[in-house]
């Protein structure tokens, strides 16, 4: 009997943990934390493990809070789409009140953690939550420009790590911001292309032309090229302490060419498979690019 009760409790906690991961979008949050840590290593003169912990913990809380607020706001729309109808709120596994409590607690705890690092880091974290929940989320059903607005909070993490390490904002974190800012357009438009039919059920306008056509694919190509150019700007020695060796710049540019290949393939074929390949290539690019930047600094 005791074993059955223990098993039931274990299963209950597993379900609660699973819903927590879902409401905070754990995989996305971890990828954001990874970007922040990369930015921290680029900006830090000396590595502080306490600072890394506060940045990672606070960063997860910030992203988790944004996603929880987002799912509260979009609960009725989420119920209409196949990819989101099984989320905790529309499925009925979590109440709106519980989700709001999670979002508010994560916001407070996250801001406090980032403030302990320095006030600028907390400020940018707060700006990110505000833009994501109060501007980007409502605009998703109004205009494709929502992706442009959403690119601002989405570009903050890479920059945030530098600010956390230095308590300064200048050309270096600004460059990191611009790299991730332009990267988001091909990434999210590829995702929007794949899920266009489902997004339309919820009334979301995610593609720049509103259609899966050559106009959208052409804009993806253009933003990919801008991303490639900005990603290697530090090699020219005009971005302060943010430096990049010639070898690293060539490697990053080559990775960008790989992503551009998939963008051009999407322009040529205009199908979901090509969009998926581009989306996967974009995730690979942003991860490896950040790794190359960090490794290049320390070798």
PDB file of C-alpha atoms in Angstrom, residues 30-157:
ATOM      1  CA  UNK A  30      17.822  26.983 -21.459  1.00  0.00           C
ATOM      2  CA  UNK A  31      18.873  28.165 -24.935  1.00  0.00           C
ATOM      3  CA  UNK A  32      18.435  31.767 -23.779  1.00  0.00           C
ATOM      4  CA  UNK A  33      20.538  31.096 -20.687  1.00  0.00           C
ATOM      5  CA  UNK A  34      23.205  29.577 -22.953  1.00  0.00           C
ATOM      6  CA  UNK A  35      23.314  32.819 -24.979  1.00  0.00           C
ATOM      7  CA  UNK A  36      23.604  34.874 -21.791  1.00  0.00           C
ATOM      8  CA  UNK A  37      26.454  32.738 -20.499  1.00  0.00           C
ATOM      9  CA  UNK A  38      28.280  33.106 -23.826  1.00  0.00           C
ATOM     10  CA  UNK A  39      27.914  36.881 -23.571  1.00  0.00           C
ATOM     11  CA  UNK A  40      29.179  36.776 -19.991  1.00  0.00           C
ATOM     12  CA  UNK A  41      32.333  34.886 -20.963  1.00  0.00           C
ATOM     13  CA  UNK A  42      32.985  37.396 -23.743  1.00  0.00           C
ATOM     14  CA  UNK A  43      32.695  40.360 -21.393  1.00  0.00           C
ATOM     15  CA  UNK A  44      34.271  38.987 -18.214  1.00  0.00           C
ATOM     16  CA  UNK A  45      37.843  39.760 -17.267  1.00  0.00           C
ATOM     17  CA  UNK A  46      37.610  37.304 -14.372  1.00  0.00           C
ATOM     18  CA  UNK A  47      35.016  34.523 -14.158  1.00  0.00           C
ATOM     19  CA  UNK A  48      32.787  34.601 -11.065  1.00  0.00           C
ATOM     20  CA  UNK A  49      30.808  31.414 -10.472  1.00  0.00           C
ATOM     21  CA  UNK A  50      28.358  33.292  -8.264  1.00  0.00           C
ATOM     22  CA  UNK A  51      27.706  35.746 -11.090  1.00  0.00           C
ATOM     23  CA  UNK A  52      27.241  32.872 -13.533  1.00  0.00           C
ATOM     24  CA  UNK A  53      24.718  31.266 -11.205  1.00  0.00           C
ATOM     25  CA  UNK A  54      22.772  34.502 -10.695  1.00  0.00           C
ATOM     26  CA  UNK A  55      22.771  35.181 -14.444  1.00  0.00           C
ATOM     27  CA  UNK A  56      21.640  31.646 -15.290  1.00  0.00           C
ATOM     28  CA  UNK A  57      19.007  31.476 -12.560  1.00  0.00           C
ATOM     29  CA  UNK A  58      17.743  35.010 -13.129  1.00  0.00           C
ATOM     30  CA  UNK A  59      17.772  34.540 -16.886  1.00  0.00           C
ATOM     31  CA  UNK A  60      15.696  31.374 -16.677  1.00  0.00           C
ATOM     32  CA  UNK A  61      13.218  33.136 -14.403  1.00  0.00           C
ATOM     33  CA  UNK A  62      12.904  36.053 -16.834  1.00  0.00           C
ATOM     34  CA  UNK A  63      12.235  33.807 -19.830  1.00  0.00           C
ATOM     35  CA  UNK A  64       9.972  31.541 -17.809  1.00  0.00           C
ATOM     36  CA  UNK A  65       7.945  34.507 -16.581  1.00  0.00           C
ATOM     37  CA  UNK A  66       7.572  35.893 -20.108  1.00  0.00           C
ATOM     38  CA  UNK A  67       6.353  32.554 -21.400  1.00  0.00           C
ATOM     39  CA  UNK A  68       3.939  32.055 -18.506  1.00  0.00           C
ATOM     40  CA  UNK A  69       2.439  35.531 -19.026  1.00  0.00           C
ATOM     41  CA  UNK A  70       2.238  34.787 -22.746  1.00  0.00           C
ATOM     42  CA  UNK A  71       0.320  31.552 -22.197  1.00  0.00           C
ATOM     43  CA  UNK A  72      -2.124  33.282 -19.856  1.00  0.00           C
ATOM     44  CA  UNK A  73      -2.808  35.994 -22.432  1.00  0.00           C
ATOM     45  CA  UNK A  74      -3.122  33.549 -25.328  1.00  0.00           C
ATOM     46  CA  UNK A  75      -4.932  30.735 -23.513  1.00  0.00           C
ATOM     47  CA  UNK A  76      -8.038  30.921 -25.739  1.00  0.00           C
ATOM     48  CA  UNK A  77      -5.994  31.111 -28.938  1.00  0.00           C
ATOM     49  CA  UNK A  78      -3.727  28.264 -27.813  1.00  0.00           C
ATOM     50  CA  UNK A  79      -6.816  26.045 -27.525  1.00  0.00           C
ATOM     51  CA  UNK A  80      -7.446  26.522 -31.263  1.00  0.00           C
ATOM     52  CA  UNK A  81      -4.036  25.336 -32.483  1.00  0.00           C
ATOM     53  CA  UNK A  82      -2.768  21.765 -32.661  1.00  0.00           C
ATOM     54  CA  UNK A  83       0.727  22.615 -31.407  1.00  0.00           C
ATOM     55  CA  UNK A  84      -0.532  24.458 -28.312  1.00  0.00           C
ATOM     56  CA  UNK A  85      -3.893  22.939 -27.364  1.00  0.00           C
ATOM     57  CA  UNK A  86      -2.239  20.514 -24.940  1.00  0.00           C
ATOM     58  CA  UNK A  87      -0.436  23.234 -23.005  1.00  0.00           C
ATOM     59  CA  UNK A  88      -1.229  23.301 -19.262  1.00  0.00           C
ATOM     60  CA  UNK A  89      -3.860  26.086 -19.347  1.00  0.00           C
ATOM     61  CA  UNK A  90      -5.960  25.230 -22.449  1.00  0.00           C
ATOM     62  CA  UNK A  91      -5.865  21.526 -21.526  1.00  0.00           C
ATOM     63  CA  UNK A  92      -7.226  22.346 -18.068  1.00  0.00           C
ATOM     64  CA  UNK A  93      -4.260  20.916 -16.148  1.00  0.00           C
ATOM     65  CA  UNK A  94      -3.342  24.347 -14.742  1.00  0.00           C
ATOM     66  CA  UNK A  95      -5.563  27.253 -13.757  1.00  0.00           C
ATOM     67  CA  UNK A  96      -4.977  30.801 -14.946  1.00  0.00           C
ATOM     68  CA  UNK A  97      -4.453  31.845 -11.325  1.00  0.00           C
ATOM     69  CA  UNK A  98      -1.697  29.284 -10.819  1.00  0.00           C
ATOM     70  CA  UNK A  99       0.011  30.343 -14.040  1.00  0.00           C
ATOM     71  CA  UNK A 100      -0.165  34.006 -13.007  1.00  0.00           C
ATOM     72  CA  UNK A 101       1.333  33.212  -9.613  1.00  0.00           C
ATOM     73  CA  UNK A 102       4.191  31.359 -11.308  1.00  0.00           C
ATOM     74  CA  UNK A 103       4.748  34.264 -13.708  1.00  0.00           C
ATOM     75  CA  UNK A 104       4.743  36.921 -10.981  1.00  0.00           C
ATOM     76  CA  UNK A 105       6.997  34.937  -8.639  1.00  0.00           C
ATOM     77  CA  UNK A 106       9.474  34.223 -11.439  1.00  0.00           C
ATOM     78  CA  UNK A 107       9.482  37.902 -12.405  1.00  0.00           C
ATOM     79  CA  UNK A 108      10.261  39.055  -8.863  1.00  0.00           C
ATOM     80  CA  UNK A 109      12.850  36.368  -8.157  1.00  0.00           C
ATOM     81  CA  UNK A 110      14.468  36.850 -11.564  1.00  0.00           C
ATOM     82  CA  UNK A 111      14.706  40.624 -11.259  1.00  0.00           C
ATOM     83  CA  UNK A 112      16.175  40.365  -7.759  1.00  0.00           C
ATOM     84  CA  UNK A 113      18.778  37.849  -8.965  1.00  0.00           C
ATOM     85  CA  UNK A 114      19.790  40.062 -11.884  1.00  0.00           C
ATOM     86  CA  UNK A 115      19.792  43.190  -9.699  1.00  0.00           C
ATOM     87  CA  UNK A 116      22.279  41.543  -7.357  1.00  0.00           C
ATOM     88  CA  UNK A 117      24.575  41.294 -10.387  1.00  0.00           C
ATOM     89  CA  UNK A 118      24.035  44.954 -11.257  1.00  0.00           C
ATOM     90  CA  UNK A 119      21.095  47.314 -11.890  1.00  0.00           C
ATOM     91  CA  UNK A 120      21.657  47.505 -15.668  1.00  0.00           C
ATOM     92  CA  UNK A 121      21.242  43.753 -16.034  1.00  0.00           C
ATOM     93  CA  UNK A 122      17.971  43.853 -14.097  1.00  0.00           C
ATOM     94  CA  UNK A 123      16.783  46.808 -16.180  1.00  0.00           C
ATOM     95  CA  UNK A 124      17.337  44.973 -19.464  1.00  0.00           C
ATOM     96  CA  UNK A 125      15.661  41.887 -18.024  1.00  0.00           C
ATOM     97  CA  UNK A 126      12.614  43.956 -17.076  1.00  0.00           C
ATOM     98  CA  UNK A 127      12.533  45.584 -20.524  1.00  0.00           C
ATOM     99  CA  UNK A 128      12.609  42.136 -22.106  1.00  0.00           C
ATOM    100  CA  UNK A 129       9.591  40.912 -20.126  1.00  0.00           C
ATOM    101  CA  UNK A 130       7.637  44.106 -20.823  1.00  0.00           C
ATOM    102  CA  UNK A 131       8.265  44.062 -24.581  1.00  0.00           C
ATOM    103  CA  UNK A 132       7.520  40.357 -24.905  1.00  0.00           C
ATOM    104  CA  UNK A 133       4.284  40.306 -22.926  1.00  0.00           C
ATOM    105  CA  UNK A 134       2.875  43.803 -23.405  1.00  0.00           C
ATOM    106  CA  UNK A 135       3.894  44.630 -26.971  1.00  0.00           C
ATOM    107  CA  UNK A 136       4.937  41.530 -28.943  1.00  0.00           C
ATOM    108  CA  UNK A 137       2.213  39.180 -27.678  1.00  0.00           C
ATOM    109  CA  UNK A 138      -0.775  41.474 -28.454  1.00  0.00           C
ATOM    110  CA  UNK A 139       0.673  42.382 -31.862  1.00  0.00           C
ATOM    111  CA  UNK A 140       0.909  38.754 -33.046  1.00  0.00           C
ATOM    112  CA  UNK A 141      -2.748  38.782 -34.124  1.00  0.00           C
ATOM    113  CA  UNK A 142      -2.571  42.319 -35.519  1.00  0.00           C
ATOM    114  CA  UNK A 143       0.421  42.591 -37.827  1.00  0.00           C
ATOM    115  CA  UNK A 144       3.447  40.658 -39.142  1.00  0.00           C
ATOM    116  CA  UNK A 145       5.533  43.483 -37.658  1.00  0.00           C
ATOM    117  CA  UNK A 146       5.148  41.639 -34.364  1.00  0.00           C
ATOM    118  CA  UNK A 147       8.193  39.585 -35.360  1.00  0.00           C
ATOM    119  CA  UNK A 148      10.208  42.818 -35.632  1.00  0.00           C
ATOM    120  CA  UNK A 149       9.053  43.892 -32.177  1.00  0.00           C
ATOM    121  CA  UNK A 150       9.654  40.427 -30.730  1.00  0.00           C
ATOM    122  CA  UNK A 151      13.196  40.454 -32.074  1.00  0.00           C
ATOM    123  CA  UNK A 152      14.123  43.129 -29.505  1.00  0.00           C
ATOM    124  CA  UNK A 153      13.517  41.079 -26.335  1.00  0.00           C
ATOM    125  CA  UNK A 154      14.780  38.025 -28.197  1.00  0.00           C
ATOM    126  CA  UNK A 155      18.107  39.732 -28.906  1.00  0.00           C
ATOM    127  CA  UNK A 156      18.725  40.850 -25.327  1.00  0.00           C
ATOM    128  CA  UNK A 157      20.156  37.600 -23.820  1.00  0.00           C
TER     129      UNK A 157
END
